[in-house]
Coordinates of C-alpha atoms and ligand atoms in Angstrom, one line a residue:
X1 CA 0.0 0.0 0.0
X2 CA 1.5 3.5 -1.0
X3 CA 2.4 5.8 1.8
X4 CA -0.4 8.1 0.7
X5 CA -3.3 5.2 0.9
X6 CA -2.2 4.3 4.5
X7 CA -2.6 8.0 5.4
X8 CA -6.2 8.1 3.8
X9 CA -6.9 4.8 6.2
X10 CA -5.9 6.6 8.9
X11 CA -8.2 9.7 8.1
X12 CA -10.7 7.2 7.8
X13 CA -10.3 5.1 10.5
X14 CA -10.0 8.1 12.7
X15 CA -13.3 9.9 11.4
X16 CA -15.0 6.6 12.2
X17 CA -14.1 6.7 15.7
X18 CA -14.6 10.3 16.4
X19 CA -18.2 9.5 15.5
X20 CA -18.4 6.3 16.7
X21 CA -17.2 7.6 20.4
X22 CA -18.8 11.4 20.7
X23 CA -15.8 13.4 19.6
X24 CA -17.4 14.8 16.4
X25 CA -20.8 14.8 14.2
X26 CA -21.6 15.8 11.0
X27 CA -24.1 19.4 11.6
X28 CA -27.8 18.3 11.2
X29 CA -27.1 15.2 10.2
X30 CA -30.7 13.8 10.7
X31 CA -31.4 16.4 7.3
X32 CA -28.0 14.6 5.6
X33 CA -25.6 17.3 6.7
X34 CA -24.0 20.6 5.9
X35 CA -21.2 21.0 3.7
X36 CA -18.1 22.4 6.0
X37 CA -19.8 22.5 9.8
X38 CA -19.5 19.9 12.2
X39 CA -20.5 19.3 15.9
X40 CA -18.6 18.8 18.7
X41 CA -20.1 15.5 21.2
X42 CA -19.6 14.6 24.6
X43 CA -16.1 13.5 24.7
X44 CA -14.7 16.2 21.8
X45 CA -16.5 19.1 23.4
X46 CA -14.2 18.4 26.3
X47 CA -11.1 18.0 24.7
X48 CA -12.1 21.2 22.6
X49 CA -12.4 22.9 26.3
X50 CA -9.5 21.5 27.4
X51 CA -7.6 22.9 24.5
X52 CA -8.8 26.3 25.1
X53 CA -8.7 26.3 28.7
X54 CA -4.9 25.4 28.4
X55 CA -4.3 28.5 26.3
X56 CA -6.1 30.7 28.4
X57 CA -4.2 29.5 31.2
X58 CA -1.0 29.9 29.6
X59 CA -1.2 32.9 27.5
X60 CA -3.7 35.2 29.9
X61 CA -4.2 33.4 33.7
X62 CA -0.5 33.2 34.6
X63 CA 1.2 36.5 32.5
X64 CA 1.6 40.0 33.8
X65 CA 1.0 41.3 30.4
X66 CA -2.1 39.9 28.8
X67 CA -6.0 40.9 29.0
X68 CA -9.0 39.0 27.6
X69 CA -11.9 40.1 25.5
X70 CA -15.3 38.5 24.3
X71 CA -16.2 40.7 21.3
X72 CA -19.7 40.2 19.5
X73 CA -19.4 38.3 16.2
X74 CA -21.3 41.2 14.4
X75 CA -19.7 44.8 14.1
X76 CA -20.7 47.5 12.4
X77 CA -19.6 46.8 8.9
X78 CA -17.0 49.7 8.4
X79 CA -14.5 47.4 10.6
X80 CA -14.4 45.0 7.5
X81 CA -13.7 47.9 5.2
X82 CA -11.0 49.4 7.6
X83 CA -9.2 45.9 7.7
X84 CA -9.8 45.1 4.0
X85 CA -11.7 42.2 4.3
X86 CA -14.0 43.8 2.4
X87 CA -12.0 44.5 -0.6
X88 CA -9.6 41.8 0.0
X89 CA -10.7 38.7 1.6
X90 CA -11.5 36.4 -1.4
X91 CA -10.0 33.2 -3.2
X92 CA -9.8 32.5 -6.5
X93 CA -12.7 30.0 -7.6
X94 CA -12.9 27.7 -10.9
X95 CA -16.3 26.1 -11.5
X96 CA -16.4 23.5 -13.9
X97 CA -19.0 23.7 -16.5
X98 CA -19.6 20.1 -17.2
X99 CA -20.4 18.6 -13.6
X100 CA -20.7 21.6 -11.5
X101 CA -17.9 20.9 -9.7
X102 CA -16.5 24.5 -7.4
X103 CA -12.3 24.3 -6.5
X104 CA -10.2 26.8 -4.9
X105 CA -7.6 27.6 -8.2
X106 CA -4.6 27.4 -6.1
X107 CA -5.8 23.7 -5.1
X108 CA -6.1 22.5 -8.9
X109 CA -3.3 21.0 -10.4
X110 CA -2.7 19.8 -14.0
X111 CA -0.4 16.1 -14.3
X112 CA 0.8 16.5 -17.4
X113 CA 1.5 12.6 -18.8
X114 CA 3.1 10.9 -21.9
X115 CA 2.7 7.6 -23.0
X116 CA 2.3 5.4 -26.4
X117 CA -1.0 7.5 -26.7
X118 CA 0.4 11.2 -26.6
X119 CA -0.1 13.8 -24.1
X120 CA -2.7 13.4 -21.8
X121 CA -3.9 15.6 -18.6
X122 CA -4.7 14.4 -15.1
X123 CA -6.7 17.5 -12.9
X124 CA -5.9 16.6 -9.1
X125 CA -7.0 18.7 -6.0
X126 CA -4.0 19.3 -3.9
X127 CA -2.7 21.6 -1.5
X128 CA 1.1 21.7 -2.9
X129 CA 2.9 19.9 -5.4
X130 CA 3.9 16.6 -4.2
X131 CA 0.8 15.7 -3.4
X132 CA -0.8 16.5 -6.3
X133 CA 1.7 13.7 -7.7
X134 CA 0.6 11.0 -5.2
X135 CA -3.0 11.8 -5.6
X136 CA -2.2 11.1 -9.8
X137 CA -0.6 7.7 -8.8
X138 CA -3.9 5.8 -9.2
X139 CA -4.4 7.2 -12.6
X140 CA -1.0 6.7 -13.7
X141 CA -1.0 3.3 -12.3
X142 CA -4.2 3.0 -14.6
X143 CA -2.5 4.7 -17.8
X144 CA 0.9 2.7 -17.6
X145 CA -1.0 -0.7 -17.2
X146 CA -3.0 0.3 -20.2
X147 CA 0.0 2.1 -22.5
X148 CA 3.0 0.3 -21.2
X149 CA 4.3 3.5 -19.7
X150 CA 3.3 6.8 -18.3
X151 CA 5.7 9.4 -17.9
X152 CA 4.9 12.8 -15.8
X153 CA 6.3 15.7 -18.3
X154 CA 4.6 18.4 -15.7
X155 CA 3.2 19.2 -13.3
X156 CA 1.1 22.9 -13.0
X157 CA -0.7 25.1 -10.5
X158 CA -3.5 26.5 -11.7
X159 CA -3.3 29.3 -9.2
X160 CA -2.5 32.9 -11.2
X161 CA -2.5 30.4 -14.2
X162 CA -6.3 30.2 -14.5
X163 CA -6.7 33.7 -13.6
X164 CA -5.6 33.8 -17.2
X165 CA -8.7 33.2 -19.3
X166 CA -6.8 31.4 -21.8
X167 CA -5.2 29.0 -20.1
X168 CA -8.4 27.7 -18.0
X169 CA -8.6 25.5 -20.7
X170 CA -5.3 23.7 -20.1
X171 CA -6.4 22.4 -17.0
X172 CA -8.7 18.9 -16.2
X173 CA -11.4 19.1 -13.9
X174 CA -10.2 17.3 -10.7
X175 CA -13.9 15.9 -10.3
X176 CA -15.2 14.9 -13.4
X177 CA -11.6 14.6 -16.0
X178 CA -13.2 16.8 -18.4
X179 CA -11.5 19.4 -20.2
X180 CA -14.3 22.0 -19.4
X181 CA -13.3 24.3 -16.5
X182 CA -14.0 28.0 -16.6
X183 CA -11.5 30.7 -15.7
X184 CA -11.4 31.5 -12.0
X185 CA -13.2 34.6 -10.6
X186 CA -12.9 36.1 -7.2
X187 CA -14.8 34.8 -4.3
X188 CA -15.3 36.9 -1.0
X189 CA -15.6 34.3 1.9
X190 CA -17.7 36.6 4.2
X191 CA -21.6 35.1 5.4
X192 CA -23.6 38.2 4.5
X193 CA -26.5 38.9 6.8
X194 CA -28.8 41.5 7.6
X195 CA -29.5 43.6 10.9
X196 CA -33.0 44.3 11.6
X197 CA -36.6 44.2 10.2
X198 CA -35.8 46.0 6.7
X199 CA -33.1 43.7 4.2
X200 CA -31.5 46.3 2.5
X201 CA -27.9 47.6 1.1
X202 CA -28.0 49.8 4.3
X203 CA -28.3 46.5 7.0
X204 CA -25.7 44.5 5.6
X205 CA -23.8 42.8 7.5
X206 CA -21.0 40.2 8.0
X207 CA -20.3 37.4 10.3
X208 CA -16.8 38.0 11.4
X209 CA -13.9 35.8 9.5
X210 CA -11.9 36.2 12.4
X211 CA -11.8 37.2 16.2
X212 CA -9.0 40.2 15.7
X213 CA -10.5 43.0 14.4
X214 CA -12.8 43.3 17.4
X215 CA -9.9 43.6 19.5
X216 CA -8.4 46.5 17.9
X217 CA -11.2 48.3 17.5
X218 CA -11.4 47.9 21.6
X219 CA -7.8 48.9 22.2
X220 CA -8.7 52.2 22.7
X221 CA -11.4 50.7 25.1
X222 CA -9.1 48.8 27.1
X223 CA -5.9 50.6 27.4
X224 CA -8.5 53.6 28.8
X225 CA -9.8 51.2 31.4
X226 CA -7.2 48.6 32.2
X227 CA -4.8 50.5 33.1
X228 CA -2.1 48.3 30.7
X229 CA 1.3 49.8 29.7
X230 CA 3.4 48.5 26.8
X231 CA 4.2 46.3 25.5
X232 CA 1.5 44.3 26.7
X233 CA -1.7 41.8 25.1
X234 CA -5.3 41.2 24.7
X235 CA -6.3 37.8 24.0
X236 CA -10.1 36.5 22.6
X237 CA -11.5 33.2 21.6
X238 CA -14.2 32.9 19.6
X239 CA -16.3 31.6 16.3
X240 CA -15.0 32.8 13.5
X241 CA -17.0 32.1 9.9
X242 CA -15.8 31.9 6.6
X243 CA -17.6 30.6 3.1
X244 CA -14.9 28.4 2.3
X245 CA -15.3 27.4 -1.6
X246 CA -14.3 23.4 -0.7
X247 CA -14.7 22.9 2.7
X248 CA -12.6 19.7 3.6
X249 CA -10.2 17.6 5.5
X250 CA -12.5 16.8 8.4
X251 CA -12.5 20.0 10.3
X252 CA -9.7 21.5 9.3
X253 CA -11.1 23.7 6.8
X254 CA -14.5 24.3 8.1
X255 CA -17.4 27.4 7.0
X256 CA -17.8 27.8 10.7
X257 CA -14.9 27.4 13.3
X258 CA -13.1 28.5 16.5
X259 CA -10.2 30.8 16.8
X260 CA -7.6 31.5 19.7
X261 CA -5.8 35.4 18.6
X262 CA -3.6 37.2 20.5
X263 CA -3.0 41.1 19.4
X264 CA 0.6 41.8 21.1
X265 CA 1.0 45.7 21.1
X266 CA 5.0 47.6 22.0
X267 CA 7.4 49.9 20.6
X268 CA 7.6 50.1 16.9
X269 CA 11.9 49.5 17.6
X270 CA 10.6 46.4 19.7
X271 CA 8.5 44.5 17.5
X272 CA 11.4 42.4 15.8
X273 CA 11.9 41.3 19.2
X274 CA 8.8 40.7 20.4
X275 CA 8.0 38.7 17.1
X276 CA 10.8 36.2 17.6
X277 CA 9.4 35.8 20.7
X278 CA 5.7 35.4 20.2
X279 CA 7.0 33.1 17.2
X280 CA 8.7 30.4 19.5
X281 CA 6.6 30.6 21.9
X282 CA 3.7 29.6 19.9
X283 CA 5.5 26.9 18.3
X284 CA 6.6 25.5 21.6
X285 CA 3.1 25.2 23.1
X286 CA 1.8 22.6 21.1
X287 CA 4.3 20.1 22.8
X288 CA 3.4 20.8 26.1
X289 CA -0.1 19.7 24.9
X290 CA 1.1 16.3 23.5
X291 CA 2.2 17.2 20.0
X292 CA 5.3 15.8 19.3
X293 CA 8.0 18.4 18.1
X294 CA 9.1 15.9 14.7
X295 CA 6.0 15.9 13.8
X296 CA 5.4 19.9 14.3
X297 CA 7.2 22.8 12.1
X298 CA 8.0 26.3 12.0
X299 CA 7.7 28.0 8.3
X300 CA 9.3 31.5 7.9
X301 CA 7.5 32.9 5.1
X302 CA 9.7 34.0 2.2
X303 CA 9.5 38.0 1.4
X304 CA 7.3 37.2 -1.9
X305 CA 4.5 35.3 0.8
X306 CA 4.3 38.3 3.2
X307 CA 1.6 41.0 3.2
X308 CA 2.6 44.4 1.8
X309 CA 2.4 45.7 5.8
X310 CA 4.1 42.7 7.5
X311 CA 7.9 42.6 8.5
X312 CA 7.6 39.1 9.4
X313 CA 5.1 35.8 9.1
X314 CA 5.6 32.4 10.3
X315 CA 3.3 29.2 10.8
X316 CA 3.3 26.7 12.9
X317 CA 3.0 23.4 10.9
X318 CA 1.5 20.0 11.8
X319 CA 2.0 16.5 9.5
X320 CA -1.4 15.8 9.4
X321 CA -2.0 12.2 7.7
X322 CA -3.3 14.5 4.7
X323 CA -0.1 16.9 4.5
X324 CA 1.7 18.8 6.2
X325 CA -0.4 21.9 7.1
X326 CA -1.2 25.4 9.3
X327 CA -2.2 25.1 12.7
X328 CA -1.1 28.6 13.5
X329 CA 0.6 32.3 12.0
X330 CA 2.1 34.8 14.0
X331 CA 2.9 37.7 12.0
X332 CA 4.4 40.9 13.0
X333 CA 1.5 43.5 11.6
X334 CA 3.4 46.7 12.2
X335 CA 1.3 49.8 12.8
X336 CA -1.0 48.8 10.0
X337 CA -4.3 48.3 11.9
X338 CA -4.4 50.4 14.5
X339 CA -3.3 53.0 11.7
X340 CA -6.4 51.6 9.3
X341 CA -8.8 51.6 11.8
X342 CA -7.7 55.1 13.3
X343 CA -8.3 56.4 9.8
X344 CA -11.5 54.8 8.8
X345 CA -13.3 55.7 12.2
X346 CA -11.5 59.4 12.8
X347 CA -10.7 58.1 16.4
X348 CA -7.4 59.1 17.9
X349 CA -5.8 55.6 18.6
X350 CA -2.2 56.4 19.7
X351 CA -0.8 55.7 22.9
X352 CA 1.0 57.8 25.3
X353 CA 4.7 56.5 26.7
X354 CA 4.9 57.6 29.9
X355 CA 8.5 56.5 29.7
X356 CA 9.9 58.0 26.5
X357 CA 7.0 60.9 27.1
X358 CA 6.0 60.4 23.7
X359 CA 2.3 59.2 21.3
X360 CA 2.6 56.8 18.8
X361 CA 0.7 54.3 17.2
X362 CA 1.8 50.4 18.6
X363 CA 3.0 48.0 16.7
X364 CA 1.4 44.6 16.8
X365 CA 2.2 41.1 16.6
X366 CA -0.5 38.3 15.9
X367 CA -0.1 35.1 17.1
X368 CA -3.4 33.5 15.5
X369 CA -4.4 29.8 16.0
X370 CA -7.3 27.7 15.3
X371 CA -8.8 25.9 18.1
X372 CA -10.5 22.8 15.6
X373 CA -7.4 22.5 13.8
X374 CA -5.2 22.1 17.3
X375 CA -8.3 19.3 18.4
X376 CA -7.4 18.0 14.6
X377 CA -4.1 17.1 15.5
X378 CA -4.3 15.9 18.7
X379 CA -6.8 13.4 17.5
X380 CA -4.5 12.4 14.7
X381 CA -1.4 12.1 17.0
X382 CA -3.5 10.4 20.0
X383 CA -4.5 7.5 17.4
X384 CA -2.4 4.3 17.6
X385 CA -3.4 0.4 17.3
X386 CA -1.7 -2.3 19.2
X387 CA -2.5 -5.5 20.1
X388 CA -3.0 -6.8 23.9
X389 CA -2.8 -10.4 24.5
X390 CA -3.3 -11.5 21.0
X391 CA -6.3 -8.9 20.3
X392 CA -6.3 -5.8 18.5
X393 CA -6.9 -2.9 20.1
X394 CA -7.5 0.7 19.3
X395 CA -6.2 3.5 22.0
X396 CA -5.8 7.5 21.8
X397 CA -3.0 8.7 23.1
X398 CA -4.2 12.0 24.8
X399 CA -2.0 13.5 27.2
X400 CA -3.9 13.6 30.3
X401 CA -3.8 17.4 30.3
X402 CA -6.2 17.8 27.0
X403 CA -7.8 14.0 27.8
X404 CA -11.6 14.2 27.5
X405 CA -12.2 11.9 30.5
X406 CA -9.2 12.0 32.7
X407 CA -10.3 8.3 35.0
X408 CA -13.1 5.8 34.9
X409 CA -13.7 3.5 37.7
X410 CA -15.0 0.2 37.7
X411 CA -16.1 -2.3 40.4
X412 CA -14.8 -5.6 39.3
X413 CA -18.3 -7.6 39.9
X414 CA -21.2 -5.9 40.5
X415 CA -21.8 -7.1 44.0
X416 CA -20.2 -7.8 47.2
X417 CA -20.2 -4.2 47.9
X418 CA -17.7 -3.3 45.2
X419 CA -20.4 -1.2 43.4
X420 CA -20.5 1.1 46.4
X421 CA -17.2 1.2 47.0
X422 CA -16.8 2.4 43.3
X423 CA -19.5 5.2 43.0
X424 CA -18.0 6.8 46.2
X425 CA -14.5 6.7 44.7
X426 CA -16.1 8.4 41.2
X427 CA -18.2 10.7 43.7
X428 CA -14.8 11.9 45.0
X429 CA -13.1 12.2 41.6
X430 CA -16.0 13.6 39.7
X431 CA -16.4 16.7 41.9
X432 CA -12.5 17.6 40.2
X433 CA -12.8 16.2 36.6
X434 CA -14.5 14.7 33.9
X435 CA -14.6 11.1 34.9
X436 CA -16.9 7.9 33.7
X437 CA -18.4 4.9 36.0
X438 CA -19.4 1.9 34.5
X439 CA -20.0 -1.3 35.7
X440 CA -21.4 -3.0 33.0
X441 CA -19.6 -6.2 31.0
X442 CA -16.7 -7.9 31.2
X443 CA -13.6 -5.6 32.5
X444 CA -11.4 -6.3 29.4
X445 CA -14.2 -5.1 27.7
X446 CA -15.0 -1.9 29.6
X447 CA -10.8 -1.2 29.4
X448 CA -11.1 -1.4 25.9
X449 CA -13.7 1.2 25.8
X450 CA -11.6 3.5 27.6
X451 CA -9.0 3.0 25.5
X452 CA -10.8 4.5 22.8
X453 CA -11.9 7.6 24.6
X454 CA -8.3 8.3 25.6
X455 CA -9.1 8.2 29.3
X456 CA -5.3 8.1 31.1
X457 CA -6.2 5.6 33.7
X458 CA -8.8 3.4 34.9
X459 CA -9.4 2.6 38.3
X460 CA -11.1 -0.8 39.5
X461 CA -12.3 -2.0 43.1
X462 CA -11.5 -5.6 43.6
X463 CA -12.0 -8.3 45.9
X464 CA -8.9 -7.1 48.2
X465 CA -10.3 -3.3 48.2
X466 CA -12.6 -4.9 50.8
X467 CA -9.7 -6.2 52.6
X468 CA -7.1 -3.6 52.7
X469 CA -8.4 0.0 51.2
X470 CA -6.3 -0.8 47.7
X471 CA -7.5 0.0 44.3
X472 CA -6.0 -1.1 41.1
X473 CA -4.9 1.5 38.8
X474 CA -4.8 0.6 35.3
X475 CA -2.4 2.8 32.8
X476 CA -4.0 2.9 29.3
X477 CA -0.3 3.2 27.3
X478 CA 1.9 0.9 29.3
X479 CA -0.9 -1.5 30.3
X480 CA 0.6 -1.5 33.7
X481 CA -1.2 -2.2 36.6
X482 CA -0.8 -0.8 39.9
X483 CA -2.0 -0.6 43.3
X484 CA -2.7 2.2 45.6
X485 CA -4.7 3.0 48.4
X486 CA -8.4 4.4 47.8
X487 CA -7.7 7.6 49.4
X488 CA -5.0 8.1 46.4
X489 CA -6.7 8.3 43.7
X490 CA -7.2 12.2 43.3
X491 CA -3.2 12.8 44.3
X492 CA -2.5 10.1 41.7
X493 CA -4.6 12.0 38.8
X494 CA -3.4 15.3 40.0
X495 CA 0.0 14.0 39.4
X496 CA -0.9 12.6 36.3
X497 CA -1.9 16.0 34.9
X498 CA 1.5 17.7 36.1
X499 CA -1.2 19.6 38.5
X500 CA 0.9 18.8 42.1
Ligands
LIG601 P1 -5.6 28.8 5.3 O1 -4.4 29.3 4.4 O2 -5.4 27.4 5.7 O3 -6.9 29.1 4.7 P2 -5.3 31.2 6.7 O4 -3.9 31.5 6.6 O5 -6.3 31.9 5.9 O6 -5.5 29.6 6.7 P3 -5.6 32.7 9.1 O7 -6.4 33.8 8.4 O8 -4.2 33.1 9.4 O9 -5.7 31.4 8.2 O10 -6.3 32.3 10.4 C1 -5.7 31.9 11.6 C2 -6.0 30.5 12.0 O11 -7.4 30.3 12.0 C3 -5.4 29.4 11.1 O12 -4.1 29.1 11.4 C4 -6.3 28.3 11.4 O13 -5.9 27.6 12.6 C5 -7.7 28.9 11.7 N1 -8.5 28.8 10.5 C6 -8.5 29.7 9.5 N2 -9.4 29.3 8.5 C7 -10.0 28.1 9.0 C8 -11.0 27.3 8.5 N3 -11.6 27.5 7.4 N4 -11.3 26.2 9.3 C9 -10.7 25.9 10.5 N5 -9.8 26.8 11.0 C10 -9.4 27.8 10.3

């Protein structure tokens, strides 16, 4: 099986479980779905807490220099014009005219093959190069099995390319293999809405494609009321909506999704500084959660990537069984919004140094992550399959920081008093954390459950609880079995969590 397959299995395999456990749903899928929203269940809405609550710990609870906000997902539409998203915020689209098919043109690629039958072109969705050659293998595969041979002469992106009316017709439709796609046109991904009884040009409005603009237009807000001096932060989290053309990959490009942003405001001289900062910072967190640092990368963008106003962009990268892709930028934004936003609403948004008795407009670095994309990979990284005592078994490996459940306890049998004995331990644990009683089935069974859910340990009351007080604890990646007294167990998960 090719490299790229396997990956696909495990994308499968994974999706299958999140549903099959509570992690994620399809939206409304009673009425078949919605293309690009999802719902979170009972076990993924608390590792999508988790996730957030550890950022909020980390970048606002325990610093000196950060604020929150909570900003409304509607503004007043002139905050979209100030930032550009107006004017600006759109993709490239290519519809096909043959089966209706809708791509993002810098996702299209043409495979340009030879063989005994001449030229032929292959039209792949991909989100760079080499794996718009892996998803052409099968093709090729076909073509060489038919021909003898097939040779790659090319391969092209049809972003810019189909820009170029002309040249749309160079390129195969990804879906349908036809010849037939139209030259792209621009797209803008804001939801449009409408405020109030009357549905006209003057009640439009937008859902917000991201949480940041409401924090600068509070900056004025909170630096009069917070008493905050440079270089300091304000942090949000929020839904964020965008009408993605081809919502895909899971979650991780979704219409409707949450977003963790950070606005860092200092010294214009300061901000190179601060952005190298910010930058490793960022990149280092997602190990502490359970991401493992081979599998997570740091891009510096290249000048010819950055936004005419940026000094400096980098994202934080994750191999996602799909490609290697963004969890996270942090650009260095200069003065630009505070100066855009100071413009459009005639506001006076400088601050005054008290130390260099002087008014200037910040400068700004933006650390911005997605909080589905972060739940993304831990999913991918927790999954693993082993086998226990000659049976499969399938187990996420959730560091027991971000784990939904973080214990389940079981009484062995259901009599003899173990039940009780159980359900006061679980009483006890419960009023801390997330954690499940069962005492149904056979206890390899109800293990193997756990397992799946990524619960860290299970505890079990036995017949020698009775006796002397002891539990046995149960670890769900080294299968190793302990025992500890009763009155342990919440020092044990404590530990567990790097909380004592
Ligand atoms: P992409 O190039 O993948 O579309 P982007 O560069 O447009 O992403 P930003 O505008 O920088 O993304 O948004 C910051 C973060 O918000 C991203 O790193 C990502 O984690 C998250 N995000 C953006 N768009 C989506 C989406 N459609 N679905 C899920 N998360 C998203």
């Amino acid at each position: 099986m090719s490299e790229a397959n396997k990956q696909q299995g495990l994308m499968e395999k994974l999706t299958a479980l999140a549903k099959r456990r509570g992690f994620i749903f399809q939206s409304s899928e009673i009425y078949g779905g919605i293309n690009g929203f999802w719902d979170y269940g009972p076990l993924g809405v608390e590792l999508k807490r988790n996730v957030k609550n550890a950022w909020w710990h980390d970048m606002v609870t325990t610093r000196d220099d950060m604020v929150g906000l909570d900003c409304s997902i509607i503004m007043n539409p002139r905050v979209w014009e100030a930032s550009g998203h107006l004017g600006g915020f759109a993709d490239p689209m290519v519809d096909c005219k043959q089966c209706k098919g809708r791509f993002r043109a810098d996702k299209v690629w043409a495979v340009k093959v030879q063989s005994k039958a001449g030229v032929q072109v292959l039209g792949v969705e991909a989100d760079d190069e080499p794996h718009a050659r892996q998803a052409a293998e099968p093709a090729l595969a076909k073509i060489a099995k038919k021909q003898g041979s097939a040779d790659v002469l090319e391969v092209l992106s049809a972003d810019v390319t189909l820009l170029q009316p002309d040249l749309a017709a160079a390129f195969a439709c990804p879906s349908c293999g036809q010849m037939t796609l139209m030259p792209a046109r621009k797209f803008n991904l804001m939801f449009k809405t409408y405020v109030g009884a009357i549905e006209s040009e003057n009640s439009v409005a937008y859902l917000r494609p991201e949480t940041a603009q409401g924090i600068f237009a509070n900056f004025k807000n909170v630096v009069d009321t917070s008493r905050v001096k440079l270089p300091f932060g304000i942090a949000q989290i929020g839904k964020s909506f965008r009408n993605e053309i081809n919502p895909r990959n899971y979650t991780f490009r979704s219409r409707e999704f949450e977003q963790m942003e950070i606005e860092f405001f200092c010294r214009p001289n300061e901000s190179a500084k601060w952005y190298e900062y910010w930058r490793d910072l960022r990149h280092k967190w997602y190990t502490n959660l359970g991401l493992k640092s081979s599998n997570l990368h740091l891009r510096e963008h290249g000048k010819e990537e950055l936004a005419h106003y940026a000094a400096g962009c980098a994202d934080v990268e994750y191999e996602f069984p799909f490609g290697v892709s963004e969890l996270e930028g942090i650009a260095n934004r200069g003065d630009y919004d505070l100066t855009r936003h100071q413009e459009f609403s005639g506001k006076d948004l400088t601050y005054f140094d008290d130390e260099a008795k002087e008014r200037f407009v910040p400068h700004v670095i933006e650390p911005s992550a997605g909080v589905d994309r972060t739940c993304l990979a831990l999913l991918c990284e927790a999954y693993e399959e082993d086998e226990v005592e000659g049976e499969k078994r399938t187990l996420m490996r959730f560091h027991p920081r971000i784990a939904p459940l973080k214990a389940a306890v079981f009484p062995l049998v259901k009599k003899e008093g173990m039940p009780e004995v159980a359900k006061a331990i679980y009483r006890d644990l419960k009023a801390n954390f997330p954690v499940y009683y069962d005492e149904k089935g056979a206890i390899g069974r109800r293990y193997r459950r756990q397992d799946e859910a990524g619960t860290p340990v299970c505890i079990t009351v036995d017949g020698q609880t009775l006796q002397d007080q002891t539990v046995t604890v149960r670890d769900r990646d080294s299968l190793q079995q302990v025992r500890i007294d009763k009155s342990r167990c919440l020092a044990y998960l404590k530990e567990k969590m790097g909380l004592i």
